[in-house]
Amino acid sequence: MTKTFRMDEAQPRLLDETGQGIVGAPLDRPEGPKKVSGRAHYAADGLPEGAAHGVLVRATISRGRITGIDESSVSGLGGVIGVFHGPEFLRNPAQGMAGEAPVQPGDEVHYHGQPIALVVAESFEAARDAAQRLVVSYEAEEGVETDPASASALEQDDPETAGDFDAAFAASEVTLDRSYATAPQVAAAMEPHAAVAEWEGDSLTLRGALQMLRFNKDELADSLGIPAEKVRILAPYVGGGFGSKLGIGPEAVAAALAARALGRPVRVVMTRQTVFDAVLRRSETSQRLRLGADRDGRLRALSHDDRVSNIEGEGFAEPVSQASQFLYGADGLSFAQTLARVSRTPAGSVRAPGEAVGMLALEQAMDELAEALEMCPVELRLKNLPEKNPMTGQPFSATRLADCLREGADRFGWADRKPMGSRREGEWFVGMGMASAARSNMLVKSAARVRLGADGAVVETDMTDIGTGTYAILGQIAAEMLGLRVEQVEVRLGDTSFPGASGSGGSFGANSAGSATFLAAKAIRETLAGRMGCSLSELTLQDGIARGGNREMPLSELVEEELVEEASVEAGDTSESHFSSGFGAHFAEVAVHAYTGEVRVRRMLGVMAMGRILNEKTARSQALGGMIWGLGAALTEEMAHDPRTGHVVTRDLANYHVPAHADVPGDMTVVFLEERDDMANPIQTKGIGELGISGAGAAILNAVRNACGARVYDMPATPDRVIAAMEAAGS
Amino acid sequence: MRDFEYSRAETLSGAAGQMGEGASVIAGGTNLLDLMKIQVMTPSRLVDISRIGELQGISEDGDGLRIGALVTNSELAADGRIRSGWPLLSRAILAGASAQIRNKATTGGNLLQRTRCPYFYDTAMACNKRSPGEGCAAQEGVGRMLAIFGTSEHCLAAHPSDMAVALAALRAEVEIRSKEGETRCLPVTELYRLPGDRPDLESVLEPGEIITAVRLPAPLADTRQVYKKVRDRASYAFALVSVAAVLEMEGDRIASASLAFGGVAPRPWTDPEAEQALVGAAPGDEAFGKAADVLIEQAHCHPDTEFKKPLLRRTLIAALREATGLAKPATGASTARIPA
Ligand SMILES: Cc1cc2nc3c(=O)[nH]c(=O)nc-3n(C[C@H](O)[C@H](O)[C@H](O)COP(=O)(O)OP(=O)(O)OC[C@H]3O[C@@H](n4cnc5c(N)ncnc54)[C@H](O)[C@@H]3O)c2cc1C
Ligand code: SF4
């Protein structure tokens, strides 16, 4: 029986009272040795007996109809088994938490790069060769719109507002009106998307590179037109996701179809080029920030409008102004979004959707406002921290943003920041910048099962570990609750035959799957308390010993037969009554080459309050990784689309520039401030994976400005753009 | 990848015998195999030259050095003689690719690596370099990595090598062996052909010819050598622009300048007039800027490469500042030390 729990009110901080003392500890991830020695099998690593290999074929028109797929163009090639296509094929991966099939376009082509067929052969090499040679004929549409800037199909909602922005802006003593643009980006996870499909009768087992199995199972079943009970998905290890593996993708459906038709397993691994072509990208954005303030720095008016793009039929629009809606208060607030419909690789969630790009603009605008006010940027922010979410009126469940700002300024040596353009070391201008960080926090329905045996425990959930540390933290929570050493807890993930969890996305995985694990273990504690004849609050469990009611007993004696509990958690009243978000402050020091415009980040500091930290080490890695993403968004990452066809031109990692090691400063510091969010979930945590990005890039760009006067409005700030901005600034 | 035959040559004459119509030599394979996988290159035969003894090693050659075509980029960059006499070459090589790739990449292969124009890499797009006469998708496409000198209406692609740029500034020569066993030498810059109406023909190598070595002339004592590469991230990216500079000073005046430019042309670009503009000049941004203007004047830009004019100008000035001691040398600048 699953125990269901709704988060309707603040919960006691049980994890602060339990005896084991390992929640929060910076433990190594238990699966680490397997990963570095190649024994952790990712989706494509296992090749079942008799498996065939599939390679996806892309469309090479921007929009139109497939009029023929000439199978004879490849059928004579050695090793080729067949060509598959059909109405079940997916146009693109499902959006996160869709739970149903994404668009299945049949013989229509909606973007250049769309997967339209699968060539299957006895070897990968033969399949790839044939996929490149397959002759496809099309009827191409004329006048297809591929450029978001000029697209005519626009969707616009009424602005979201609070107060009267126009009046407040007009009444402001100091105003700022700026436009910023960010480039399209991709997740570029290390593991390319892959699937191995195997049928037994009418049941399908799919090994996939996926983040949200509970939803993926329904999406896959719906795509294939079979009952969800007939689908099992396995994804015990996932080599990075960052949103790109939230939904079931074309590779999985194609593999399943081919495997069914052939009566043998089929493995499909996307080439890196296909990952760029056909996996959901982050939309480019153009953003307009209008800020109005009093002379003393109090914000009167704040408006953040944006324009993003997506292909027709996708509901997702990059939520650019998400953080702008709650980070600072003002009398008048207004947020309007325009969505342009284009025939381009579809857009979806990429790590920190909204904040990752929206805060680049917001936090640069705040920096510009501080400059206009001749005020310290830290002070300006401190002056404008609201008590409540200014749009909804909800009180914040927990916020230490002010502490993060102060502590960060202190630790970074912010007081030594020099006036703009005045610090020069040889050919390099040097400067400092800062930005706030915010990323809203969620709890998503999740279940987990915990089994306690005589000498250890097992946690089972279909939750995934996409490199984030789920194995580590769920083991720590269970061990903490049951008084075991972590080595005594085995965590089993990534299998839809286990209880369904939130999956990894939106930074809510640890909150959600962690709470479910906690609750299942708590149910076991209740049973143990009963056996000890004491109340739950009297019970302590530590190092395999139960104590309570003046008794002491080894767990091994208390648990003769395995105890099994399953629990499920879901959001409740607290998500209405309170607003939960992670907060932090980023600081950066950069050097800008006075001649070449190259930017080198010298050091970065992130001070973050993100609820209870479950594992200090994996949390730090998440925060660091996020900050590096911020660096990439600010300085290097840009996906280029062909202006005519809309197709992705930067289709590999030599052309799409994620930061290299040399871009990342040796001096990267993350500081966590102690925090508990009682309203968020029963374990008082907040999401971690995305806060590190949010604002980090803006700190860097603000430092560039402080260094040399260049303000780059078109991101990333590559050397050419920095030079243009330096010339505009006369430095 | 298309099916191909594979044969390994043990000797140069053996290699010559195996080279026929549609054959290609393979050295490190770091460029060729990538292009074969995506069927941009589809040789019917690979002649593996990687075990040929005559192509290995660095040897003294009068006052200069002879670098075998199979010497890897890592080996060459680390060689003590190179580091002291021709530090520019070490710097340029280390500014390219990654350690893993440099371990495989060879001197000959590096010189003959193909362009990084993304349309060249995409068989769905028209490209005169892949199929002459098909058209050039880059003309109205994304062109950030394209050249600004030496292009034609048929092809705007840039040569991506860093090493070749350094070799050009060092006035190195390429040693070439014909199918019949005859050897000829050419200045590095003359190894390449400008695209004209046949961008598919990139070098002057005749069918069956193999690069056997690169010859470095005696180093000039006390020259300042600087390699400055600007790219879209701090490492592991091709040059937006790069500058190789070898300067000789006489008192506080520039006596001679040898310059070569990367990321801006279908071959390491040189400009004798820009070099001449520096001779006799007193170091300073003004003199450097004048030389840069002479250079930039010849540029023809795609809309996406307009930025290369100011960037190249500034990068040249920055390189010359380092070479003349106006700026503290960054990584990438060294003085050639000639053992007495
Ligand atoms: C991700 C990535 C990044 C890179 N970044 C850079 C960079 O920043 N800067 C840079 O300069 N380079 C860079 N490179 C390119 C790299 O330097 C080249 O791939 C390498 O130098 C090629 O050498 P190779 O021996 O592997 O050549 P191969 O791939 O074996 O051959 C390349 C070509 O040369 C021909 N060839 C080889 N040897 C001979 C010979 N002796 N005689 C006649 N023909 C011959 C082959 O037939 C083939 O056409 C990068 C490569 C990659 C993959
Ligand atoms: S610039 Fe040259 S390599 Fe690039 S598409 Fe045009 S012809 Fe091909």
Coordinates of N, CA and C and ligand atoms in Angstrom, one line a residue, chain A residues 652-654, chain B residues 19 23-35 41 46-47 49 55 69-71 73 92-93 95-98 101-102 104-114 116 121 159-164 175 205 209-213 227 229 231 233 235-239, ligand 1:
Chain A
D652 N 28.2 20.4 -34.5 CA 29.1 19.5 -33.8 C 29.8 20.4 -32.7
L653 N 30.5 19.7 -31.8 CA 31.1 20.4 -30.7 C 32.4 21.1 -31.0
A654 N 32.8 21.1 -32.3 CA 33.9 21.9 -32.7 C 33.3 23.3 -33.1
Chain B
M19 N 49.5 4.2 -54.9 CA 48.7 5.3 -55.2 C 48.1 5.3 -56.6
A23 N 42.8 7.1 -54.8 CA 43.4 6.7 -53.6 C 43.8 8.0 -52.8
S24 N 43.9 7.8 -51.5 CA 44.3 8.9 -50.6 C 45.3 8.4 -49.6
V25 N 46.3 9.1 -49.3 CA 47.1 8.7 -48.2 C 46.5 9.0 -46.8
I26 N 46.7 8.2 -45.9 CA 46.3 8.5 -44.5 C 47.5 8.5 -43.6
A27 N 47.5 9.6 -42.8 CA 48.6 9.7 -41.8 C 48.0 9.6 -40.4
G28 N 47.7 10.7 -39.7 CA 47.1 10.6 -38.4 C 45.6 10.2 -38.5
G29 N 45.0 10.6 -39.6 CA 43.6 10.3 -39.8 C 42.6 11.2 -39.1
T30 N 43.2 12.2 -38.4 CA 42.2 13.0 -37.5 C 41.3 13.9 -38.3
N31 N 41.7 14.2 -39.5 CA 40.8 15.0 -40.4 C 40.2 14.1 -41.4
L32 N 41.0 13.3 -42.1 CA 40.4 12.4 -43.1 C 39.3 11.5 -42.7
L33 N 39.5 10.8 -41.5 CA 38.5 9.9 -41.1 C 37.2 10.6 -40.8
D34 N 37.3 11.8 -40.1 CA 36.0 12.5 -39.8 C 35.3 12.8 -41.1
L35 N 36.0 13.2 -42.2 CA 35.4 13.6 -43.4 C 34.9 12.4 -44.2
M41 N 34.5 13.1 -47.9 CA 35.6 12.5 -48.7 C 35.3 11.0 -48.8
L46 N 42.7 3.7 -49.2 CA 43.6 4.4 -48.3 C 45.0 3.8 -48.3
V47 N 45.9 4.6 -48.5 CA 47.3 4.1 -48.4 C 47.9 4.6 -47.1
I49 N 50.5 5.6 -44.7 CA 51.9 5.9 -44.7 C 52.5 6.0 -43.3
L55 N 59.8 8.9 -43.3 CA 59.0 10.1 -43.0 C 59.0 10.5 -41.6
A69 N 57.5 14.2 -42.5 CA 56.1 14.5 -42.6 C 55.2 13.8 -41.6
L70 N 55.8 12.7 -41.0 CA 55.0 12.0 -40.0 C 55.3 12.4 -38.5
V71 N 56.2 13.4 -38.4 CA 56.4 13.9 -37.0 C 55.1 14.5 -36.5
N73 N 52.3 16.5 -34.3 CA 52.2 17.9 -33.8 C 52.7 18.0 -32.4
A92 N 52.4 28.0 -32.1 CA 51.3 27.9 -33.1 C 50.6 26.5 -33.0
I93 N 51.5 25.5 -32.9 CA 50.9 24.1 -32.8 C 50.1 24.0 -31.5
A95 N 48.6 26.1 -30.0 CA 47.3 26.9 -30.0 C 46.2 26.2 -30.8
G96 N 46.6 25.0 -31.3 CA 45.6 24.3 -32.2 C 45.1 23.0 -31.5
A97 N 43.9 22.7 -31.9 CA 43.3 21.4 -31.5 C 43.4 21.1 -30.0
S98 N 43.5 19.8 -29.7 CA 43.6 19.4 -28.3 C 44.8 18.5 -28.2
I101 N 44.4 15.2 -30.0 CA 44.4 15.3 -31.5 C 45.9 15.6 -31.9
R102 N 46.6 16.4 -31.2 CA 48.0 16.7 -31.6 C 48.9 15.5 -31.5
K104 N 48.1 12.6 -32.4 CA 47.9 11.8 -33.6 C 48.2 12.6 -34.9
A105 N 47.9 13.9 -34.9 CA 48.1 14.7 -36.1 C 49.5 14.8 -36.5
T106 N 49.7 14.7 -37.8 CA 51.1 14.8 -38.3 C 51.4 16.1 -39.1
T107 N 52.7 16.3 -39.3 CA 53.1 17.5 -40.0 C 52.5 17.6 -41.4
G108 N 52.6 16.5 -42.1 CA 52.0 16.5 -43.5 C 50.5 16.7 -43.5
G109 N 49.9 15.9 -42.6 CA 48.4 16.0 -42.5 C 47.9 17.3 -42.1
N110 N 48.6 18.0 -41.2 CA 48.2 19.3 -40.7 C 48.2 20.3 -41.9
L111 N 49.2 20.2 -42.7 CA 49.3 21.2 -43.8 C 48.2 20.9 -44.8
L112 N 47.7 19.7 -44.9 CA 46.7 19.4 -46.0 C 45.3 19.2 -45.4
Q113 N 45.1 19.5 -44.1 CA 43.8 19.4 -43.6 C 42.8 20.3 -44.4
R114 N 41.6 19.9 -44.4 CA 40.6 20.6 -45.2 C 39.9 21.7 -44.4
R116 N 37.2 24.2 -42.6 CA 36.1 24.0 -41.6 C 34.8 24.7 -42.0
Y121 N 31.0 20.6 -44.8 CA 30.8 19.4 -44.0 C 29.4 18.9 -44.2
H159 N 41.6 28.3 -44.8 CA 42.4 27.2 -44.4 C 42.6 27.2 -42.9
P160 N 42.3 26.1 -42.2 CA 42.3 26.2 -40.7 C 43.6 26.0 -40.0
S161 N 44.7 25.7 -40.6 CA 45.8 25.3 -39.9 C 46.5 26.4 -39.2
D162 N 46.9 26.2 -37.9 CA 47.8 27.2 -37.2 C 49.2 26.9 -37.5
M163 N 49.6 25.7 -37.6 CA 51.0 25.3 -37.8 C 51.5 25.9 -39.1
A164 N 50.6 25.9 -40.2 CA 51.1 26.4 -41.5 C 51.3 27.9 -41.4
E175 N 58.8 19.8 -48.7 CA 59.6 18.8 -49.5 C 58.6 17.8 -50.1
L205 N 49.9 19.7 -55.3 CA 50.4 18.3 -55.4 C 49.8 17.7 -56.6
E209 N 51.7 12.5 -55.6 CA 52.8 13.2 -54.8 C 52.5 13.1 -53.3
I210 N 53.6 13.0 -52.6 CA 53.5 12.9 -51.1 C 54.4 14.0 -50.5
I211 N 53.9 14.6 -49.4 CA 54.8 15.5 -48.7 C 55.7 14.6 -47.9
T212 N 57.0 14.8 -48.0 CA 57.9 14.0 -47.2 C 58.5 14.7 -46.0
A213 N 58.6 16.1 -46.1 CA 59.2 16.8 -45.0 C 58.9 18.3 -45.1
Y227 N 53.1 34.3 -31.8 CA 51.9 33.7 -32.4 C 50.7 34.2 -31.6
K229 N 46.6 34.1 -31.5 CA 45.4 33.5 -32.1 C 44.2 33.9 -31.3
R231 N 40.1 33.4 -30.9 CA 39.1 32.4 -31.2 C 37.9 32.6 -30.3
R233 N 36.6 30.7 -28.1 CA 36.8 30.3 -26.7 C 38.3 30.2 -26.4
S235 N 40.4 27.8 -25.7 CA 41.2 26.8 -26.4 C 40.2 25.9 -27.2
Y236 N 40.8 25.0 -28.0 CA 40.0 24.1 -28.7 C 39.0 24.7 -29.6
A237 N 39.5 25.7 -30.4 CA 38.6 26.3 -31.4 C 39.5 26.8 -32.5
F238 N 39.0 26.8 -33.7 CA 39.8 27.3 -34.8 C 39.9 28.8 -34.7
A239 N 40.9 29.4 -35.4 CA 41.2 30.8 -35.3 C 40.1 31.6 -36.0
Ligands
LIG1 C1 38.1 18.9 -33.1 C2 39.3 19.4 -33.8 C3 39.9 20.6 -33.6 C4 41.0 21.0 -34.3 N1 41.5 22.2 -34.0 C5 42.6 22.6 -34.8 C6 43.1 23.9 -34.6 O1 42.7 24.7 -33.7 N2 44.2 24.3 -35.3 C7 44.7 23.5 -36.3 O2 45.7 23.9 -37.0 N3 44.2 22.3 -36.5 C8 43.2 21.8 -35.8 N4 42.7 20.6 -36.0 C9 43.1 19.9 -37.2 C10 44.2 18.9 -36.9 O3 45.4 19.7 -36.7 C11 44.3 18.1 -38.2 O4 43.2 17.2 -38.2 C12 45.6 17.3 -38.3 O5 46.7 18.2 -38.2 C13 45.6 16.5 -39.5 O6 46.8 15.6 -39.5 P1 46.6 14.0 -39.7 O7 47.9 13.5 -39.7 O8 45.7 13.5 -38.7 O9 46.0 14.1 -41.2 P2 45.1 13.1 -41.9 O10 43.7 13.2 -41.5 O11 45.7 11.7 -41.9 O12 45.2 13.6 -43.4 C14 44.7 14.9 -43.7 C15 44.9 15.1 -45.2 O13 46.2 15.2 -45.6 C16 46.6 14.2 -46.5 N5 48.0 13.8 -46.1 C17 48.4 13.4 -44.9 N6 49.7 13.3 -44.8 C18 50.2 13.5 -46.1 C19 51.4 13.5 -46.7 N7 52.5 13.2 -46.0 N8 51.5 13.8 -48.0 C20 50.4 14.1 -48.7 N9 49.2 14.1 -48.2 C21 49.1 13.8 -46.9 C22 45.6 13.1 -46.3 O14 45.4 12.4 -47.6 C23 44.4 13.9 -46.0 O15 43.8 14.4 -47.2 C24 41.6 20.1 -35.3 C25 41.0 18.9 -35.5 C26 39.9 18.5 -34.8 C27 39.3 17.2 -35.1

